[in-house]
XYZ file of C-alpha atoms in Angstrom:
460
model
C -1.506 -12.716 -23.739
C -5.073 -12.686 -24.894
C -5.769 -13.522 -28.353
C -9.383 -13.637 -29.765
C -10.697 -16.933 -29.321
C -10.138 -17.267 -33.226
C -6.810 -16.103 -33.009
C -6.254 -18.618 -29.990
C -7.265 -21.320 -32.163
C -5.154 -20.303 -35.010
C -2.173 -20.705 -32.641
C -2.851 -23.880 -31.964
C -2.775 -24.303 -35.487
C 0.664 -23.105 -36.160
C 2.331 -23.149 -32.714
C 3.568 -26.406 -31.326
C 4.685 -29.478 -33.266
C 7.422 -31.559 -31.840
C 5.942 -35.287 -31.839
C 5.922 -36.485 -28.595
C 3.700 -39.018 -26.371
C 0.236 -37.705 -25.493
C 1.096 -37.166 -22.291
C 2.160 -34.068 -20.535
C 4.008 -33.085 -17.930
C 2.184 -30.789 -15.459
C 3.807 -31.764 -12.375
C 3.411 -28.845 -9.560
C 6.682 -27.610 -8.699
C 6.012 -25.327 -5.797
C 7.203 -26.653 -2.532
C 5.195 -27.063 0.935
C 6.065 -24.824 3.893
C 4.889 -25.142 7.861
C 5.540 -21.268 8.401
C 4.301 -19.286 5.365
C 5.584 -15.430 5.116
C 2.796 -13.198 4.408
C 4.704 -10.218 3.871
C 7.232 -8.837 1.221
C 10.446 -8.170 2.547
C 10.433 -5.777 -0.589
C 8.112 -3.405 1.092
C 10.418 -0.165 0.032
C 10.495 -0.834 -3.253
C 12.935 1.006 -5.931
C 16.108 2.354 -4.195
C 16.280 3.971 -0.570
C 16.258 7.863 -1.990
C 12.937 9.612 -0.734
C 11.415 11.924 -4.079
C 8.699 13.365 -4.342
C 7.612 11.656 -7.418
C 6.887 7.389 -7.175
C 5.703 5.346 -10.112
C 3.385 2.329 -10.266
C 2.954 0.351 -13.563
C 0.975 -1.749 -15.155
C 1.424 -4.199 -18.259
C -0.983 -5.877 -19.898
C -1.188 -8.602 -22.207
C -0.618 -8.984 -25.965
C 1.886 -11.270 -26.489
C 5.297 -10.377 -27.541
C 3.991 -6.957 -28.721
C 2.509 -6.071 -25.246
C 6.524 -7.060 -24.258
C 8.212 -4.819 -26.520
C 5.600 -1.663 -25.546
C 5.831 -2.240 -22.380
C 9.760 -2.327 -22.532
C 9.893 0.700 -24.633
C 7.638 2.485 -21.847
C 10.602 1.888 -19.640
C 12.670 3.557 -22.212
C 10.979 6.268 -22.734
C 10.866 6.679 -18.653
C 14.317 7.088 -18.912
C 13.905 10.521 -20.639
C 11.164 12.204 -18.632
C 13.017 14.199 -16.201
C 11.566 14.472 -12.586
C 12.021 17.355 -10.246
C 14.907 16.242 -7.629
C 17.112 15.084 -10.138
C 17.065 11.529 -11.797
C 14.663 9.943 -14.610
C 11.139 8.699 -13.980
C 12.172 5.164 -14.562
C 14.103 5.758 -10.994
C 10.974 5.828 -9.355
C 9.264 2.800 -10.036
C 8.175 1.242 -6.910
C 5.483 -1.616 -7.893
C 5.507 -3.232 -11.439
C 2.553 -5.544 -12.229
C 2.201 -8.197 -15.412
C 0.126 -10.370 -16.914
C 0.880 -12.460 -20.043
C 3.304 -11.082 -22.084
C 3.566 -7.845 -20.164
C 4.735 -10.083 -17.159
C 7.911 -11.136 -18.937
C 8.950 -7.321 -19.160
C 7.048 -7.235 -15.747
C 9.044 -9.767 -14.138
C 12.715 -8.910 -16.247
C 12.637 -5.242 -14.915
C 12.076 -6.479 -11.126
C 14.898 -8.855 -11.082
C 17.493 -7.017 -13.341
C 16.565 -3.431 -12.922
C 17.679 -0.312 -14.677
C 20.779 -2.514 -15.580
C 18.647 -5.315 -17.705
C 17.328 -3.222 -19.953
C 20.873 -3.264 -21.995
C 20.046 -6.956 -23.340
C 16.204 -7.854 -22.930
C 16.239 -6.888 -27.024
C 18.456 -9.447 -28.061
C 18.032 -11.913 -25.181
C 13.723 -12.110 -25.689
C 12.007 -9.460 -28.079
C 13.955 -10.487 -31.103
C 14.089 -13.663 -30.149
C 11.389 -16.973 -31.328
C 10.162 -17.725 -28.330
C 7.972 -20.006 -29.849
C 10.723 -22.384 -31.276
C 10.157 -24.770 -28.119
C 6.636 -24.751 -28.655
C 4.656 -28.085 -30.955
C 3.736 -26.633 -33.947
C 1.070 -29.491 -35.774
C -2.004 -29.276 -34.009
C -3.545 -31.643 -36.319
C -1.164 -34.643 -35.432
C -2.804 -37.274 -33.377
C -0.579 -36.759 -30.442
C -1.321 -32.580 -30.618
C -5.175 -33.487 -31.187
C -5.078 -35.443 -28.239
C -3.437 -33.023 -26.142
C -5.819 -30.001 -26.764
C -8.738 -32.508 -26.151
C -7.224 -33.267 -23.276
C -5.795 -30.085 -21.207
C -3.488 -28.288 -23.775
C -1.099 -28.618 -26.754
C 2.142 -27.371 -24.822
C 3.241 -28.355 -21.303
C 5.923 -27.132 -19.223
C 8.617 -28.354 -21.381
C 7.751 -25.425 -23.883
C 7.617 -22.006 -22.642
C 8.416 -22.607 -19.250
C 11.449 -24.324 -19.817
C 12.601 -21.924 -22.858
C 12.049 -18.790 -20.382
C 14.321 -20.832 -17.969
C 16.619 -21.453 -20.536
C 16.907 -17.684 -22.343
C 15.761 -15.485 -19.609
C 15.467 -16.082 -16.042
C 17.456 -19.208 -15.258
C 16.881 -20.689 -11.897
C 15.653 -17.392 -10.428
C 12.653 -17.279 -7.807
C 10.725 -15.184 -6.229
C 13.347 -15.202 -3.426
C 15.273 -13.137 -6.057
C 13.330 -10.910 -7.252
C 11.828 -10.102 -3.925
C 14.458 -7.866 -2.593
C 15.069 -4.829 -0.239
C 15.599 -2.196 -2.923
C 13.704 -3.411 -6.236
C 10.144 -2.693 -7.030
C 7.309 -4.671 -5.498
C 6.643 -7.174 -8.145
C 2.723 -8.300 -9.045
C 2.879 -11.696 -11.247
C -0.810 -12.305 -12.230
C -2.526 -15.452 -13.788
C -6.421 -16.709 -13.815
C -7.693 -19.657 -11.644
C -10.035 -21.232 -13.565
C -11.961 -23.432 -10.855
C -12.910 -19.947 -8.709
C -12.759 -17.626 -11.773
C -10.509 -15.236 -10.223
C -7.217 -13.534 -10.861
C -4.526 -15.547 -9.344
C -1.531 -13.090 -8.044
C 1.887 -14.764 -7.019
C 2.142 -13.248 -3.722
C 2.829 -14.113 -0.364
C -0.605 -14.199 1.218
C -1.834 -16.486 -2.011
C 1.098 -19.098 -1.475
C 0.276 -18.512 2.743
C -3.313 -20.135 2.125
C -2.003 -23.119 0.529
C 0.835 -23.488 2.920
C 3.426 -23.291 0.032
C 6.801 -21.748 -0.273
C 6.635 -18.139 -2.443
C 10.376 -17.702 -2.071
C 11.317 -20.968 -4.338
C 8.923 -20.740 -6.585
C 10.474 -20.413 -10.424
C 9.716 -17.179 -12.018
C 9.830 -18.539 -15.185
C 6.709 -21.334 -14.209
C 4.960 -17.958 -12.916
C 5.267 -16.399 -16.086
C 4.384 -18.963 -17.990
C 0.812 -19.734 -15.826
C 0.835 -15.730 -16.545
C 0.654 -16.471 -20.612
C -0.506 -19.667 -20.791
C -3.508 -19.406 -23.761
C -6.104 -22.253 -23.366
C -5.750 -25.170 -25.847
C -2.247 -23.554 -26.599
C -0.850 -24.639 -23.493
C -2.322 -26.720 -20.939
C -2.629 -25.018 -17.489
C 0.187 -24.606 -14.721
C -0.941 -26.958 -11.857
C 0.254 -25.646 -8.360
C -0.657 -27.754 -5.117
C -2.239 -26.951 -1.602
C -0.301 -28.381 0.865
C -3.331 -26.978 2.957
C -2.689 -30.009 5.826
C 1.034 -28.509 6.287
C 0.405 -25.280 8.104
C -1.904 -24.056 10.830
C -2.965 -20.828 7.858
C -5.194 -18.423 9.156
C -6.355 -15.528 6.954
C -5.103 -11.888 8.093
C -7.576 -10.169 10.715
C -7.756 -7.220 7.899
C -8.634 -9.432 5.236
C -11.196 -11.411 7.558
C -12.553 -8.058 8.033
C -12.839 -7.177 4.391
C -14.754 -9.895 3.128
C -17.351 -8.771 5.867
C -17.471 -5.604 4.792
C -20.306 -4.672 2.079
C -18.295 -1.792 0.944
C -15.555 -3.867 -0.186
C -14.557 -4.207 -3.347
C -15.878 -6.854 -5.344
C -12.613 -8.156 -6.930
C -11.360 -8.226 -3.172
C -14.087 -10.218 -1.939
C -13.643 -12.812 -4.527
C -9.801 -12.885 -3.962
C -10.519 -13.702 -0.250
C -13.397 -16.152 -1.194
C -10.402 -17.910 -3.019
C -7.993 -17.962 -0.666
C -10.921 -19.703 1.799
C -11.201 -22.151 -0.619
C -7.109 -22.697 -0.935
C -7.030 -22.994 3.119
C -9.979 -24.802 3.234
C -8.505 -28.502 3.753
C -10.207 -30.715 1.069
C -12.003 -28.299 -1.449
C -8.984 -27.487 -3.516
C -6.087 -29.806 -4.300
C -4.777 -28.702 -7.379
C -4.876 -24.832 -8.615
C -5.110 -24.700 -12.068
C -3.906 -21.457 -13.904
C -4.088 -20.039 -17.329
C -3.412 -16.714 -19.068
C -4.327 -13.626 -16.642
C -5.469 -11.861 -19.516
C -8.969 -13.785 -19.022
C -9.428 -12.340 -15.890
C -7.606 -8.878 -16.052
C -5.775 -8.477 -19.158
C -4.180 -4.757 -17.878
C -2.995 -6.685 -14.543
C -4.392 -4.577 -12.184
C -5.395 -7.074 -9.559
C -2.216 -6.857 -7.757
C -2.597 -3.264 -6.977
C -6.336 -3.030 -6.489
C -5.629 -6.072 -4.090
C -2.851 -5.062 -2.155
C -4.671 -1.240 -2.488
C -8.160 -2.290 -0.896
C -7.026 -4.559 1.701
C -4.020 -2.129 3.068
C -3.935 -1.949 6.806
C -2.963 1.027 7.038
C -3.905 4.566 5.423
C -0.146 5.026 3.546
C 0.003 1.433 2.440
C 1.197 -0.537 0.117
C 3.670 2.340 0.388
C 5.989 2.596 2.916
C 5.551 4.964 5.669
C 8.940 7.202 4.842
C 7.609 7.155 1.326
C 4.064 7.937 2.491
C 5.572 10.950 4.138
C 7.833 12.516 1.248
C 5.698 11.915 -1.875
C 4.365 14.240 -3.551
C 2.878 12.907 -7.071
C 1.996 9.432 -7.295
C 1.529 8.461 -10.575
C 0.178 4.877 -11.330
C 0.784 4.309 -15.393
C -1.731 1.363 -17.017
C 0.429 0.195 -20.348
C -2.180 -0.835 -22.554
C -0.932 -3.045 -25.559
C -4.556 -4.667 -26.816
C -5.075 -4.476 -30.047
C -7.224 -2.115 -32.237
C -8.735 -4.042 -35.330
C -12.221 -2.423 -36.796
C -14.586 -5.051 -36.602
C -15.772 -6.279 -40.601
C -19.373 -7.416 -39.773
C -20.259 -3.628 -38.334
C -20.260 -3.001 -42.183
C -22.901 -5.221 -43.242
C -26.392 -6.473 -42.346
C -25.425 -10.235 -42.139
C -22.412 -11.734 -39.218
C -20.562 -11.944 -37.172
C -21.019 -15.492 -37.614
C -19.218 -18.602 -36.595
C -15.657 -17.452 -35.460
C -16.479 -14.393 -35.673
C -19.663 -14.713 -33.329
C -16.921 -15.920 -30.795
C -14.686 -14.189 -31.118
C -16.763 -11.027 -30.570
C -18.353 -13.034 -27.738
C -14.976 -13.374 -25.844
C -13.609 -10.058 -26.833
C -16.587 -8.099 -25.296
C -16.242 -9.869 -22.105
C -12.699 -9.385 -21.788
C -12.773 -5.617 -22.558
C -16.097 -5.638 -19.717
C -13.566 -6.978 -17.120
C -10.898 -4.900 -17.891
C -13.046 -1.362 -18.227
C -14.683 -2.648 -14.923
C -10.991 -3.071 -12.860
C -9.789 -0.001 -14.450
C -12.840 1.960 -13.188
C -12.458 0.056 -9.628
C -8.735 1.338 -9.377
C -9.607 5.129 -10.127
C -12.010 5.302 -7.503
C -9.524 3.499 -4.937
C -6.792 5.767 -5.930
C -9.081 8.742 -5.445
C -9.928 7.527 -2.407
C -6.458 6.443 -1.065
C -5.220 10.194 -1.458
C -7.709 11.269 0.517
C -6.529 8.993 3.495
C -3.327 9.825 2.528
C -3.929 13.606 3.527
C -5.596 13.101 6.679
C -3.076 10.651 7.483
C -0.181 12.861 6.941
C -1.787 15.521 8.353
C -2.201 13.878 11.664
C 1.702 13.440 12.023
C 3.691 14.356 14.888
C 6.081 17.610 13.638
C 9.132 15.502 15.084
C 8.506 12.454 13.042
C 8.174 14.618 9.878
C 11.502 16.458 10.141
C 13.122 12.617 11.168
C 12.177 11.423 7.826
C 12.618 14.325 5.689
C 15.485 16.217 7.681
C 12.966 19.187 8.501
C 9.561 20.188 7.848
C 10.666 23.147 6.132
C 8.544 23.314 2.541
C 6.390 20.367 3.867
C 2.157 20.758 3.052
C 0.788 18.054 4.365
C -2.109 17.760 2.134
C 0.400 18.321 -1.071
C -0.413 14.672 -2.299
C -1.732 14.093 -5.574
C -2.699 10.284 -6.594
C -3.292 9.447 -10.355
C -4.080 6.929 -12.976
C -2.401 7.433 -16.281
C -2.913 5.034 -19.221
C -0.712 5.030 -21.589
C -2.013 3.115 -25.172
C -1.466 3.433 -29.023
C -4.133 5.385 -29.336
C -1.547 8.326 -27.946
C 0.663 8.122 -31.129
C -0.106 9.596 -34.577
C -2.925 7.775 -36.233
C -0.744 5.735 -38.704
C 1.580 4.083 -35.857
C -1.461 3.318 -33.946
C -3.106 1.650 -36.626
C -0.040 -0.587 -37.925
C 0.677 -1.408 -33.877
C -2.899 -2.459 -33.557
C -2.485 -4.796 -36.383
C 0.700 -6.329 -34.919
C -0.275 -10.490 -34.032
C -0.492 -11.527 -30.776
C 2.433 -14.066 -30.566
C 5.728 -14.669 -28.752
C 7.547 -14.408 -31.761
C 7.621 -11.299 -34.939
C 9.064 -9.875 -37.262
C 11.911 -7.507 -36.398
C 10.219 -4.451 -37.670
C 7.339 -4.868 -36.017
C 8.950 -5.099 -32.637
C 11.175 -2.305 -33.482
C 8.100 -0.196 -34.112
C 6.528 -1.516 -30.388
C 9.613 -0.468 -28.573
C 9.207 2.621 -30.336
C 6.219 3.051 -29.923
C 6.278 2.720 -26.260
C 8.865 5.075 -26.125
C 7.020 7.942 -27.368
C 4.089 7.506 -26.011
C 6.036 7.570 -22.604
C 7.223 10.823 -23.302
C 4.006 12.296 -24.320
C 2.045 11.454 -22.257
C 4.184 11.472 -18.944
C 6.349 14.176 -19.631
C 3.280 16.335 -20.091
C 1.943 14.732 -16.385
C 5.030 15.752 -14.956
C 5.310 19.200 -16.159
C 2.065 19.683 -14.309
């Protein structure tokens, strides 16, 4: 979730309020390992049926709004048709959050198809703000923002525990036969998109598997001044980490991809013993509010020409489509109607909001050229295939064109609804808790947007 820096400050205004002592409890939670696992045991993704069609999304931040879009996307997946039988929701291989698209993000990965049923009544109709302190002017509240944050892990964290995902961790939602799962937050010491993945906790010689996905969600939404960051700690001294050869090889590269090079420079800093301690994490809107650092990560630094899908996969597809779920919102900007502003707020506001969109146009161009790109090495890939290991995976090579492969970015925003719904969804807050009409018309809105736009993808 990425509000305006006005609209970050009015939350601090009227979210949070229980009276407490000033201090706060930001005690790392993730645990230290000697033997880090740098590789998803998720690597098929979805279930084990080969189509031709696979799915990657994208959700991006915008509060509880960008949660109930992104969940009616899903919806409206499961009424696009795909050839081979089955919905296009089936397909979904790789989901990737940030702020309040990671809750849908990270509810779809662990539940599935199945969790859909209750995600209205057990989180978008729900206050998720009720846990949260709610007078920023008290001393105490005052105190806290001047110090790291209104709202510690006893807020959000622990309500998402409570309501949502329990004692679930990544060991959970990192299964053989659900989607790959891309949790994203921002470091703020390196100024980098932090992704909750296994080469990330590897350089700080921590334990992925037992981390909370509720504390990862929360770092994923955590506004500054709102919420003071989510601390995790390098237990850089425990393990003998050495950064993959391929990634080593990346960062020498000058080709390489500039949001690669800086995730590596990070991860040198993690391993490096002494430099970092503590990571400190905040919203992942600041960095890449569509959450496409997991992808363009995992997509740039692939070892091999199929990857991050699986080779069987690599071999069937046909279409992969990867959908960007855009939930920012769409105000018209006053001042560009008169000679005088923006001023004050306004001035920052505008400041922030035209650095954020930068980033984000800037990632989203980055992944189109990698994707056009990666189907290119996908063709001469699959076209240097033995016959016999062809017909193994598919059961013959009858029908099979090995340069059949298409790779594509869809985005999928208000903007592709009728000018009315677009307009009242663009007004809709950014908050973790609204009115029941207005998430009714997100889910909606999702929905049908869904349909139009990747129904008409699929027909072609």
């Amino acid at each position: 979730m990425v509000p305006t820096l006005r609209a970050t400050l009015a939350a601090a205004v009227l979210t949070g309020g229980l009276s407490a002592c000033a201090s706060l409890d930001i005690t790392p939670v993730n645990e230290p390992t000697a033997m880090p696992v740098l590789t998803p045991t998720n690597t098929v993704g979805g279930d084990d049926t080969l189509r031709p069609t696979i799915v990657g999304l994208a959700f991006s931040g915008g509060g509880m709004r960008a949660s109930a879009f992104s969940y009616g996307v899903l919806r409206g997946l499961e009424r696009v048709p795909v050839e081979g039988g089955g919905s296009m929701l089936d397909q979904v291989r790789f989901v990737s959050g940030v702020s309040g698209g990671s809750v849908t993000a990270a509810w779809f990965g662990l539940r599935g198809r199945a969790g859909l049923g209750d995600f209205e009544q057990r989180f978008l109709y729900r206050d998720a703000e009720e846990s949260l302190r709610r007078s920023f002017y008290s001393v105490t509240n005052i105190t806290r923002a001047l110090d790291s944050g209104v709202n510690d892990r006893n807020g959000f964290p622990a309500w998402l525990k409570k309501n949502l995902f329990g004692n679930a961790t990544f060991r959970d939602l990192n299964r053989p036969g659900r989607p790959v799962v891309w949790i994203n937050a921002s470091d703020i010491t390196s100024k980098t998109p932090f992704i909750f993945e296994p080469v990330t906790f590897g350089s700080i010689c921590s334990d992925l598997s037992t981390y909370p996905i509720a504390e990862a969600v929360a770092a994923s939404a955590a506004v500054p001044i709102v919420f003071a960051p989510v601390v995790i700690k390098s237990y850089a001294d425990k393990c003998g980490f050495k950064l993959p050869d391929h990634l080593e090889e990346m960062a020498r590269r000058r080709d390489s991809s500039p949001i690669v090079r800086n995730y590596i420079s990070a991860l040198r800093k993690y391993r490096d013993i002494g430099q970092v301690a503590f990571v400190k994490l905040l919203d992942g809107g600041l960095t890449d509010n569509w959450g496409l650092a997991g992808f363009n990560v995992a997509l740039a630094s692939a070892t091999e020409p199929y990857k991050p899908l699986n080779r069987d996969d690599a071999v069937v597809v046909e279409r992969f489509i990867f959908v960007v779920v855009d939930s920012g919102r769409t105000l018209p900007s006053d001042y560009a109607k008169t000679l005088e502003g923006p001023s004050g707020s306004a001035l920052l506001e505008a400041v922030t909001d035209t650095a954020i969109d930068s980033a984000v146009r800037n990632s989203f161009e980055v992944l189109r050229l990698q994707m056009q790109a990666w189907e290119s090495r996908l063709k001469t890939w699959r076209c240097a295939l033995n016959p016999d290991e062809v017909a193994r995976i598919r059961g013959s090579t009858e029908g099979w064109d090995c340069r059949k492969v298409s790779v594509r970015v869809e985005r999928i925003a208000f903007e592709d609804l009728d000018a009315g719904t677009a307009q009242t969804l663009g007004r809709i807050p950014t908050r973790f808790v609204l009115d029941p009409a207005e998430v009714k018309a997100s889910i909606e809105g999702g929905a049908n947007a869904a349909i139009r736009v990747l129904g008409a993808a699929e027909s072609h």
